[in-house]
């Protein structure tokens, strides 16, 4: 199996699939091709959330604002998974999510020889590399399920890969939690990590810090906390916990980004309604 992720829209992913098909008959699965353009951080967030749902596979992810520059092309082993991506940080958060621990993550750079285009490394570098890796893994395992040892041995034996000494990384910030003398939460200062296509504002605040409350102040505005969108009337704001486990600022049948005036990277402050201001 090879998964494909990009910000390319259409028709560019079809060219990548054509290249892959020249090397392997592996199953191809599209994760997304409408990720925020030129935003490796958003790609890293979504891949960290989605890729752990897959069995061991080769994941080709291309969100590459540095295409054509001196940034490296990267292969990362995460347990029995392999990520093929530009060396701009997007591969490392999902790699950590896929591996049992960080010691089971290792990276190589790809030797790139005069790609046909300096603007489409998805087709000319990453897709053929993902295909060659998948074909090599199938040969090494006789088509059986991948395991970490077989993947590590196969990658170590590929002539066009060399160990990466210091791959770029993206680390998502942790929220700051204030507590009183009784260890009760009095405020949480977080950050917006992403906004999905529905306008739901996904923060870095763990859901456990808001779950079970009836009301919470979001940047000073009192907002109901609900388990479902339907718990409030259409058009009303709410805070809920998304399937990724983080607190979201949303609107039932509307867009939370507009209603809360929040964008990726913005700070956001949650204060329990029980705390006196």
PDB file of C-alpha atoms in Angstrom:
ATOM      1  CA  UNK A   1       0.000   0.000   0.000  1.00  0.00           C
ATOM      2  CA  UNK A   2       1.133   3.537  -0.827  1.00  0.00           C
ATOM      3  CA  UNK A   3      -0.755   6.563   0.483  1.00  0.00           C
ATOM      4  CA  UNK A   4      -0.573   9.925  -1.255  1.00  0.00           C
ATOM      5  CA  UNK A   5      -0.975  13.332   0.369  1.00  0.00           C
ATOM      6  CA  UNK A   6      -0.400  16.779  -1.125  1.00  0.00           C
ATOM      7  CA  UNK A   7      -1.655  20.316  -1.581  1.00  0.00           C
ATOM      8  CA  UNK A   8      -1.727  19.835  -5.362  1.00  0.00           C
ATOM      9  CA  UNK A   9      -5.449  19.704  -6.028  1.00  0.00           C
ATOM     10  CA  UNK A  10      -5.984  18.265  -9.516  1.00  0.00           C
ATOM     11  CA  UNK A  11      -4.595  16.951 -11.926  1.00  0.00           C
ATOM     12  CA  UNK A  12      -1.034  16.726 -10.549  1.00  0.00           C
ATOM     13  CA  UNK A  13      -1.616  13.708  -8.260  1.00  0.00           C
ATOM     14  CA  UNK A  14      -2.612  11.684 -11.332  1.00  0.00           C
ATOM     15  CA  UNK A  15       0.894  12.186 -12.741  1.00  0.00           C
ATOM     16  CA  UNK A  16       2.365  10.870  -9.481  1.00  0.00           C
ATOM     17  CA  UNK A  17       0.133   7.805  -9.689  1.00  0.00           C
ATOM     18  CA  UNK A  18       1.214   7.193 -13.266  1.00  0.00           C
ATOM     19  CA  UNK A  19       4.871   7.220 -12.215  1.00  0.00           C
ATOM     20  CA  UNK A  20       4.189   4.870  -9.311  1.00  0.00           C
ATOM     21  CA  UNK A  21       2.322   2.440 -11.539  1.00  0.00           C
ATOM     22  CA  UNK A  22       5.426   2.077 -13.722  1.00  0.00           C
ATOM     23  CA  UNK A  23       7.268   0.581 -10.735  1.00  0.00           C
ATOM     24  CA  UNK A  24       4.685  -1.252  -8.635  1.00  0.00           C
ATOM     25  CA  UNK A  25       1.117  -2.516  -8.610  1.00  0.00           C
ATOM     26  CA  UNK A  26       0.730  -1.610  -4.937  1.00  0.00           C
ATOM     27  CA  UNK A  27      -2.641  -0.317  -3.790  1.00  0.00           C
ATOM     28  CA  UNK A  28      -2.801   3.488  -3.944  1.00  0.00           C
ATOM     29  CA  UNK A  29      -4.870   5.431  -1.411  1.00  0.00           C
ATOM     30  CA  UNK A  30      -5.381   9.191  -1.503  1.00  0.00           C
ATOM     31  CA  UNK A  31      -5.310  10.759   1.950  1.00  0.00           C
ATOM     32  CA  UNK A  32      -5.905  14.330   0.736  1.00  0.00           C
ATOM     33  CA  UNK A  33      -4.806  16.640  -2.061  1.00  0.00           C
ATOM     34  CA  UNK A  34      -6.511  19.797  -0.803  1.00  0.00           C
ATOM     35  CA  UNK A  35      -4.366  20.516   2.259  1.00  0.00           C
ATOM     36  CA  UNK A  36      -3.580  24.203   2.899  1.00  0.00           C
ATOM     37  CA  UNK A  37      -1.231  25.295   0.136  1.00  0.00           C
ATOM     38  CA  UNK A  38       2.421  25.581   1.059  1.00  0.00           C
ATOM     39  CA  UNK A  39       1.796  24.822   4.743  1.00  0.00           C
ATOM     40  CA  UNK A  40       3.933  21.900   6.005  1.00  0.00           C
ATOM     41  CA  UNK A  41       2.736  22.519   9.569  1.00  0.00           C
ATOM     42  CA  UNK A  42      -0.891  21.890   8.622  1.00  0.00           C
ATOM     43  CA  UNK A  43       0.146  18.811   6.665  1.00  0.00           C
ATOM     44  CA  UNK A  44       2.073  17.511   9.673  1.00  0.00           C
ATOM     45  CA  UNK A  45      -0.949  18.001  11.920  1.00  0.00           C
ATOM     46  CA  UNK A  46      -3.365  16.146   9.656  1.00  0.00           C
ATOM     47  CA  UNK A  47      -0.955  13.310   8.861  1.00  0.00           C
ATOM     48  CA  UNK A  48      -0.245  12.856  12.556  1.00  0.00           C
ATOM     49  CA  UNK A  49      -3.981  12.389  13.010  1.00  0.00           C
ATOM     50  CA  UNK A  50      -4.762  10.232   9.939  1.00  0.00           C
ATOM     51  CA  UNK A  51      -1.794   7.946   9.244  1.00  0.00           C
ATOM     52  CA  UNK A  52      -1.967   5.916  12.493  1.00  0.00           C
ATOM     53  CA  UNK A  53      -5.269   4.530  11.193  1.00  0.00           C
ATOM     54  CA  UNK A  54      -3.390   2.668   8.426  1.00  0.00           C
ATOM     55  CA  UNK A  55      -1.617  -0.669   8.589  1.00  0.00           C
ATOM     56  CA  UNK A  56       2.126  -0.476   7.826  1.00  0.00           C
ATOM     57  CA  UNK A  57       2.540   1.263   4.476  1.00  0.00           C
ATOM     58  CA  UNK A  58       4.634   3.670   2.440  1.00  0.00           C
ATOM     59  CA  UNK A  59       3.298   7.214   2.784  1.00  0.00           C
ATOM     60  CA  UNK A  60       4.229   9.790   0.141  1.00  0.00           C
ATOM     61  CA  UNK A  61       3.474  13.308   1.382  1.00  0.00           C
ATOM     62  CA  UNK A  62       4.325  16.400  -0.652  1.00  0.00           C
ATOM     63  CA  UNK A  63       3.592  19.889   0.663  1.00  0.00           C
ATOM     64  CA  UNK A  64       6.729  21.577  -0.540  1.00  0.00           C
ATOM     65  CA  UNK A  65       7.059  25.375  -0.626  1.00  0.00           C
ATOM     66  CA  UNK A  66      10.836  24.872  -0.953  1.00  0.00           C
ATOM     67  CA  UNK A  67      10.656  22.801  -4.142  1.00  0.00           C
ATOM     68  CA  UNK A  68      13.667  23.488  -6.349  1.00  0.00           C
ATOM     69  CA  UNK A  69      15.779  24.904  -3.491  1.00  0.00           C
ATOM     70  CA  UNK A  70      18.558  23.146  -1.611  1.00  0.00           C
ATOM     71  CA  UNK A  71      16.171  21.491   0.867  1.00  0.00           C
ATOM     72  CA  UNK A  72      16.716  17.726   1.017  1.00  0.00           C
ATOM     73  CA  UNK A  73      14.333  14.972   0.026  1.00  0.00           C
ATOM     74  CA  UNK A  74      13.699  12.608   2.917  1.00  0.00           C
ATOM     75  CA  UNK A  75      12.774   9.025   3.710  1.00  0.00           C
ATOM     76  CA  UNK A  76      11.727   8.353   7.309  1.00  0.00           C
ATOM     77  CA  UNK A  77      11.146   4.956   8.871  1.00  0.00           C
ATOM     78  CA  UNK A  78       8.624   4.986  11.711  1.00  0.00           C
ATOM     79  CA  UNK A  79       8.373   1.452  13.026  1.00  0.00           C
ATOM     80  CA  UNK A  80       7.113  -0.567  10.065  1.00  0.00           C
ATOM     81  CA  UNK A  81       5.878   2.548   8.223  1.00  0.00           C
ATOM     82  CA  UNK A  82       7.855   4.621   5.716  1.00  0.00           C
ATOM     83  CA  UNK A  83       7.309   8.296   4.924  1.00  0.00           C
ATOM     84  CA  UNK A  84       8.683   9.914   1.766  1.00  0.00           C
ATOM     85  CA  UNK A  85       8.564  13.716   1.926  1.00  0.00           C
ATOM     86  CA  UNK A  86      10.486  16.958   1.538  1.00  0.00           C
ATOM     87  CA  UNK A  87      12.819  17.742   4.426  1.00  0.00           C
ATOM     88  CA  UNK A  88      10.741  20.617   5.776  1.00  0.00           C
ATOM     89  CA  UNK A  89       9.488  19.048   8.997  1.00  0.00           C
ATOM     90  CA  UNK A  90       6.162  17.646   7.852  1.00  0.00           C
ATOM     91  CA  UNK A  91       7.279  14.005   8.103  1.00  0.00           C
ATOM     92  CA  UNK A  92       8.454  14.009  11.709  1.00  0.00           C
ATOM     93  CA  UNK A  93       5.203  14.521  13.718  1.00  0.00           C
ATOM     94  CA  UNK A  94       3.383  11.677  11.909  1.00  0.00           C
ATOM     95  CA  UNK A  95       6.519   9.536  12.198  1.00  0.00           C
ATOM     96  CA  UNK A  96       6.466   9.945  15.979  1.00  0.00           C
ATOM     97  CA  UNK A  97       2.762   9.103  15.994  1.00  0.00           C
ATOM     98  CA  UNK A  98       3.394   5.936  13.961  1.00  0.00           C
ATOM     99  CA  UNK A  99       6.393   4.646  15.926  1.00  0.00           C
ATOM    100  CA  UNK A 100       6.310   2.975  19.324  1.00  0.00           C
ATOM    101  CA  UNK A 101       8.807   5.591  20.539  1.00  0.00           C
ATOM    102  CA  UNK A 102      11.243   8.099  19.045  1.00  0.00           C
ATOM    103  CA  UNK A 103      14.083   5.574  19.083  1.00  0.00           C
ATOM    104  CA  UNK A 104      12.154   3.680  16.388  1.00  0.00           C
ATOM    105  CA  UNK A 105      12.315   6.650  13.990  1.00  0.00           C
ATOM    106  CA  UNK A 106      15.235   7.044  11.578  1.00  0.00           C
ATOM    107  CA  UNK A 107      15.724   9.201   8.498  1.00  0.00           C
ATOM    108  CA  UNK A 108      17.653   9.126   5.238  1.00  0.00           C
ATOM    109  CA  UNK A 109      18.188  11.690   2.496  1.00  0.00           C
ATOM    110  CA  UNK A 110      17.440  10.792  -1.112  1.00  0.00           C
ATOM    111  CA  UNK A 111      20.109  11.203  -3.783  1.00  0.00           C
ATOM    112  CA  UNK A 112      18.406  13.362  -6.418  1.00  0.00           C
ATOM    113  CA  UNK A 113      19.822  13.299  -9.956  1.00  0.00           C
ATOM    114  CA  UNK A 114      18.611  16.093 -12.240  1.00  0.00           C
ATOM    115  CA  UNK A 115      14.812  15.824 -11.920  1.00  0.00           C
ATOM    116  CA  UNK A 116      12.860  16.523 -15.076  1.00  0.00           C
ATOM    117  CA  UNK A 117      11.341  19.609 -13.451  1.00  0.00           C
ATOM    118  CA  UNK A 118      12.462  21.893 -10.643  1.00  0.00           C
ATOM    119  CA  UNK A 119       8.826  22.608  -9.766  1.00  0.00           C
ATOM    120  CA  UNK A 120       7.302  19.104  -9.625  1.00  0.00           C
ATOM    121  CA  UNK A 121       9.393  16.928  -7.354  1.00  0.00           C
ATOM    122  CA  UNK A 122       6.201  15.126  -6.362  1.00  0.00           C
ATOM    123  CA  UNK A 123       6.308  13.432  -9.760  1.00  0.00           C
ATOM    124  CA  UNK A 124      10.068  13.399 -10.354  1.00  0.00           C
ATOM    125  CA  UNK A 125      11.505  12.582  -6.908  1.00  0.00           C
ATOM    126  CA  UNK A 126       8.993  11.546  -4.253  1.00  0.00           C
ATOM    127  CA  UNK A 127       6.607   9.339  -6.245  1.00  0.00           C
ATOM    128  CA  UNK A 128       9.334   7.209  -7.868  1.00  0.00           C
ATOM    129  CA  UNK A 129      11.155   6.903  -4.540  1.00  0.00           C
ATOM    130  CA  UNK A 130       7.981   5.745  -2.799  1.00  0.00           C
ATOM    131  CA  UNK A 131       7.364   3.248  -5.595  1.00  0.00           C
ATOM    132  CA  UNK A 132      10.908   1.852  -5.487  1.00  0.00           C
ATOM    133  CA  UNK A 133      10.724   1.467  -1.721  1.00  0.00           C
ATOM    134  CA  UNK A 134       7.372  -0.286  -1.932  1.00  0.00           C
ATOM    135  CA  UNK A 135       8.658  -2.651  -4.622  1.00  0.00           C
ATOM    136  CA  UNK A 136      11.802  -3.402  -2.592  1.00  0.00           C
ATOM    137  CA  UNK A 137       9.745  -4.084   0.519  1.00  0.00           C
ATOM    138  CA  UNK A 138       7.412  -6.415  -1.364  1.00  0.00           C
ATOM    139  CA  UNK A 139      10.405  -8.343  -2.660  1.00  0.00           C
ATOM    140  CA  UNK A 140      12.019  -8.506   0.779  1.00  0.00           C
ATOM    141  CA  UNK A 141       8.847  -9.718   2.498  1.00  0.00           C
ATOM    142  CA  UNK A 142       7.328 -11.801  -0.334  1.00  0.00           C
ATOM    143  CA  UNK A 143       4.288  -9.558  -0.128  1.00  0.00           C
ATOM    144  CA  UNK A 144       3.652 -10.317   3.539  1.00  0.00           C
ATOM    145  CA  UNK A 145       2.836  -7.669   6.139  1.00  0.00           C
ATOM    146  CA  UNK A 146       5.647  -5.243   6.883  1.00  0.00           C
ATOM    147  CA  UNK A 147       7.597  -5.375  10.134  1.00  0.00           C
ATOM    148  CA  UNK A 148      10.054  -2.843  11.482  1.00  0.00           C
ATOM    149  CA  UNK A 149      13.142  -5.037  11.093  1.00  0.00           C
ATOM    150  CA  UNK A 150      12.437  -5.858   7.448  1.00  0.00           C
ATOM    151  CA  UNK A 151      11.752  -2.203   6.662  1.00  0.00           C
ATOM    152  CA  UNK A 152      14.944  -1.032   8.393  1.00  0.00           C
ATOM    153  CA  UNK A 153      17.069  -3.632   6.613  1.00  0.00           C
ATOM    154  CA  UNK A 154      15.571  -2.832   3.216  1.00  0.00           C
ATOM    155  CA  UNK A 155      16.057   0.914   3.541  1.00  0.00           C
ATOM    156  CA  UNK A 156      19.619   0.505   4.826  1.00  0.00           C
ATOM    157  CA  UNK A 157      20.446  -1.481   1.686  1.00  0.00           C
ATOM    158  CA  UNK A 158      19.173   1.075  -0.832  1.00  0.00           C
ATOM    159  CA  UNK A 159      22.051   2.759  -2.670  1.00  0.00           C
ATOM    160  CA  UNK A 160      20.317   6.110  -3.221  1.00  0.00           C
ATOM    161  CA  UNK A 161      19.664   6.690   0.499  1.00  0.00           C
ATOM    162  CA  UNK A 162      22.158   8.068   3.017  1.00  0.00           C
ATOM    163  CA  UNK A 163      21.579   8.719   6.739  1.00  0.00           C
ATOM    164  CA  UNK A 164      20.095  12.147   7.503  1.00  0.00           C
ATOM    165  CA  UNK A 165      22.044  13.837  10.283  1.00  0.00           C
ATOM    166  CA  UNK A 166      19.572  16.551  11.275  1.00  0.00           C
ATOM    167  CA  UNK A 167      16.217  16.408   9.471  1.00  0.00           C
ATOM    168  CA  UNK A 168      13.936  19.399   9.795  1.00  0.00           C
ATOM    169  CA  UNK A 169      11.250  18.980  12.427  1.00  0.00           C
ATOM    170  CA  UNK A 170       7.958  20.544  13.437  1.00  0.00           C
ATOM    171  CA  UNK A 171       7.063  20.501  17.116  1.00  0.00           C
ATOM    172  CA  UNK A 172       3.575  21.557  18.063  1.00  0.00           C
ATOM    173  CA  UNK A 173       3.393  23.832  21.115  1.00  0.00           C
ATOM    174  CA  UNK A 174       2.014  22.651  24.419  1.00  0.00           C
ATOM    175  CA  UNK A 175      -0.650  24.787  26.138  1.00  0.00           C
ATOM    176  CA  UNK A 176       0.102  26.637  29.348  1.00  0.00           C
ATOM    177  CA  UNK A 177      -2.187  25.514  32.169  1.00  0.00           C
ATOM    178  CA  UNK A 178      -2.762  27.666  35.258  1.00  0.00           C
ATOM    179  CA  UNK A 179      -4.015  25.992  38.439  1.00  0.00           C
ATOM    180  CA  UNK A 180      -5.038  27.202  41.871  1.00  0.00           C
ATOM    181  CA  UNK A 181      -3.765  25.919  45.208  1.00  0.00           C
ATOM    182  CA  UNK A 182      -6.264  23.065  45.029  1.00  0.00           C
ATOM    183  CA  UNK A 183      -4.897  22.024  41.608  1.00  0.00           C
ATOM    184  CA  UNK A 184      -8.072  23.136  39.843  1.00  0.00           C
ATOM    185  CA  UNK A 185      -7.605  24.569  36.360  1.00  0.00           C
ATOM    186  CA  UNK A 186      -8.102  28.334  36.348  1.00  0.00           C
ATOM    187  CA  UNK A 187      -7.007  29.129  32.771  1.00  0.00           C
ATOM    188  CA  UNK A 188      -5.476  27.504  29.710  1.00  0.00           C
ATOM    189  CA  UNK A 189      -3.503  29.449  27.119  1.00  0.00           C
ATOM    190  CA  UNK A 190      -3.417  27.531  23.867  1.00  0.00           C
ATOM    191  CA  UNK A 191      -2.842  27.971  20.158  1.00  0.00           C
ATOM    192  CA  UNK A 192      -4.871  27.240  17.042  1.00  0.00           C
ATOM    193  CA  UNK A 193      -3.258  24.293  15.244  1.00  0.00           C
ATOM    194  CA  UNK A 194      -5.554  23.938  12.253  1.00  0.00           C
ATOM    195  CA  UNK A 195      -8.926  24.767  10.752  1.00  0.00           C
ATOM    196  CA  UNK A 196     -10.783  22.085   8.846  1.00  0.00           C
ATOM    197  CA  UNK A 197     -12.969  22.558   5.767  1.00  0.00           C
ATOM    198  CA  UNK A 198     -16.030  23.085   7.974  1.00  0.00           C
ATOM    199  CA  UNK A 199     -14.400  26.027   9.732  1.00  0.00           C
ATOM    200  CA  UNK A 200     -13.882  24.123  12.984  1.00  0.00           C
ATOM    201  CA  UNK A 201     -11.022  25.712  14.935  1.00  0.00           C
ATOM    202  CA  UNK A 202      -8.761  22.977  16.324  1.00  0.00           C
ATOM    203  CA  UNK A 203      -6.587  24.044  19.255  1.00  0.00           C
ATOM    204  CA  UNK A 204      -3.703  22.360  21.057  1.00  0.00           C
ATOM    205  CA  UNK A 205      -5.735  22.226  24.296  1.00  0.00           C
ATOM    206  CA  UNK A 206      -6.324  18.617  25.388  1.00  0.00           C
ATOM    207  CA  UNK A 207      -9.992  17.749  25.495  1.00  0.00           C
ATOM    208  CA  UNK A 208      -9.815  16.598  29.113  1.00  0.00           C
ATOM    209  CA  UNK A 209      -9.275  20.223  30.181  1.00  0.00           C
ATOM    210  CA  UNK A 210     -12.702  21.258  28.870  1.00  0.00           C
ATOM    211  CA  UNK A 211     -14.712  18.027  28.804  1.00  0.00           C
ATOM    212  CA  UNK A 212     -17.433  17.761  31.443  1.00  0.00           C
ATOM    213  CA  UNK A 213     -17.899  21.527  31.863  1.00  0.00           C
ATOM    214  CA  UNK A 214     -21.129  23.299  30.959  1.00  0.00           C
ATOM    215  CA  UNK A 215     -19.659  26.680  30.038  1.00  0.00           C
ATOM    216  CA  UNK A 216     -16.237  28.125  29.369  1.00  0.00           C
ATOM    217  CA  UNK A 217     -14.947  31.555  28.440  1.00  0.00           C
ATOM    218  CA  UNK A 218     -13.106  31.673  25.122  1.00  0.00           C
ATOM    219  CA  UNK A 219     -11.011  34.848  24.991  1.00  0.00           C
ATOM    220  CA  UNK A 220     -13.465  36.302  27.505  1.00  0.00           C
ATOM    221  CA  UNK A 221     -16.698  35.270  25.758  1.00  0.00           C
ATOM    222  CA  UNK A 222     -18.920  32.784  27.597  1.00  0.00           C
ATOM    223  CA  UNK A 223     -19.471  29.719  25.396  1.00  0.00           C
ATOM    224  CA  UNK A 224     -21.303  26.433  26.033  1.00  0.00           C
ATOM    225  CA  UNK A 225     -19.298  23.207  26.140  1.00  0.00           C
ATOM    226  CA  UNK A 226     -21.117  20.399  24.343  1.00  0.00           C
ATOM    227  CA  UNK A 227     -20.430  16.827  23.261  1.00  0.00           C
ATOM    228  CA  UNK A 228     -22.240  17.269  19.934  1.00  0.00           C
ATOM    229  CA  UNK A 229     -23.016  20.094  17.534  1.00  0.00           C
ATOM    230  CA  UNK A 230     -26.721  19.348  17.878  1.00  0.00           C
ATOM    231  CA  UNK A 231     -26.624  20.246  21.564  1.00  0.00           C
ATOM    232  CA  UNK A 232     -26.874  23.927  20.569  1.00  0.00           C
ATOM    233  CA  UNK A 233     -29.121  25.695  18.103  1.00  0.00           C
ATOM    234  CA  UNK A 234     -27.999  26.161  14.478  1.00  0.00           C
ATOM    235  CA  UNK A 235     -25.755  29.194  14.212  1.00  0.00           C
ATOM    236  CA  UNK A 236     -24.733  29.085  17.881  1.00  0.00           C
ATOM    237  CA  UNK A 237     -21.143  28.812  19.036  1.00  0.00           C
ATOM    238  CA  UNK A 238     -19.817  25.951  21.120  1.00  0.00           C
ATOM    239  CA  UNK A 239     -16.634  24.351  22.409  1.00  0.00           C
ATOM    240  CA  UNK A 240     -16.381  20.617  21.881  1.00  0.00           C
ATOM    241  CA  UNK A 241     -13.737  17.898  21.753  1.00  0.00           C
ATOM    242  CA  UNK A 242     -12.939  16.656  18.262  1.00  0.00           C
ATOM    243  CA  UNK A 243     -12.105  13.122  17.191  1.00  0.00           C
ATOM    244  CA  UNK A 244      -8.405  14.065  17.413  1.00  0.00           C
ATOM    245  CA  UNK A 245      -8.791  14.663  21.156  1.00  0.00           C
ATOM    246  CA  UNK A 246      -8.311  18.447  21.171  1.00  0.00           C
ATOM    247  CA  UNK A 247     -10.716  21.220  22.128  1.00  0.00           C
ATOM    248  CA  UNK A 248     -12.393  22.917  19.162  1.00  0.00           C
ATOM    249  CA  UNK A 249     -14.140  26.273  18.815  1.00  0.00           C
ATOM    250  CA  UNK A 250     -17.068  25.594  16.510  1.00  0.00           C
ATOM    251  CA  UNK A 251     -20.467  26.724  15.288  1.00  0.00           C
ATOM    252  CA  UNK A 252     -23.382  24.390  14.705  1.00  0.00           C
ATOM    253  CA  UNK A 253     -24.131  24.640  10.976  1.00  0.00           C
ATOM    254  CA  UNK A 254     -21.636  27.479  10.598  1.00  0.00           C
ATOM    255  CA  UNK A 255     -17.951  28.375  10.681  1.00  0.00           C
ATOM    256  CA  UNK A 256     -16.101  28.658  13.956  1.00  0.00           C
ATOM    257  CA  UNK A 257     -13.129  30.493  12.449  1.00  0.00           C
ATOM    258  CA  UNK A 258     -15.329  33.444  11.547  1.00  0.00           C
ATOM    259  CA  UNK A 259     -17.437  33.401  14.691  1.00  0.00           C
ATOM    260  CA  UNK A 260     -14.410  33.252  17.022  1.00  0.00           C
ATOM    261  CA  UNK A 261     -12.166  35.322  14.715  1.00  0.00           C
ATOM    262  CA  UNK A 262      -9.359  32.768  14.930  1.00  0.00           C
ATOM    263  CA  UNK A 263      -6.737  31.579  12.431  1.00  0.00           C
ATOM    264  CA  UNK A 264      -3.948  28.967  12.586  1.00  0.00           C
ATOM    265  CA  UNK A 265      -1.191  30.183  14.887  1.00  0.00           C
ATOM    266  CA  UNK A 266      -3.466  32.500  16.883  1.00  0.00           C
ATOM    267  CA  UNK A 267      -3.430  32.288  20.662  1.00  0.00           C
ATOM    268  CA  UNK A 268      -6.634  31.362  22.455  1.00  0.00           C
ATOM    269  CA  UNK A 269      -7.446  31.464  26.177  1.00  0.00           C
ATOM    270  CA  UNK A 270      -9.929  29.171  27.917  1.00  0.00           C
ATOM    271  CA  UNK A 271     -11.164  30.096  31.395  1.00  0.00           C
ATOM    272  CA  UNK A 272     -13.670  27.869  33.237  1.00  0.00           C
ATOM    273  CA  UNK A 273     -16.947  29.640  34.002  1.00  0.00           C
ATOM    274  CA  UNK A 274     -16.457  28.829  37.692  1.00  0.00           C
ATOM    275  CA  UNK A 275     -13.362  31.061  37.875  1.00  0.00           C
ATOM    276  CA  UNK A 276     -14.056  34.622  39.028  1.00  0.00           C
ATOM    277  CA  UNK A 277     -12.667  37.256  36.689  1.00  0.00           C
TER     278      UNK A 277
END
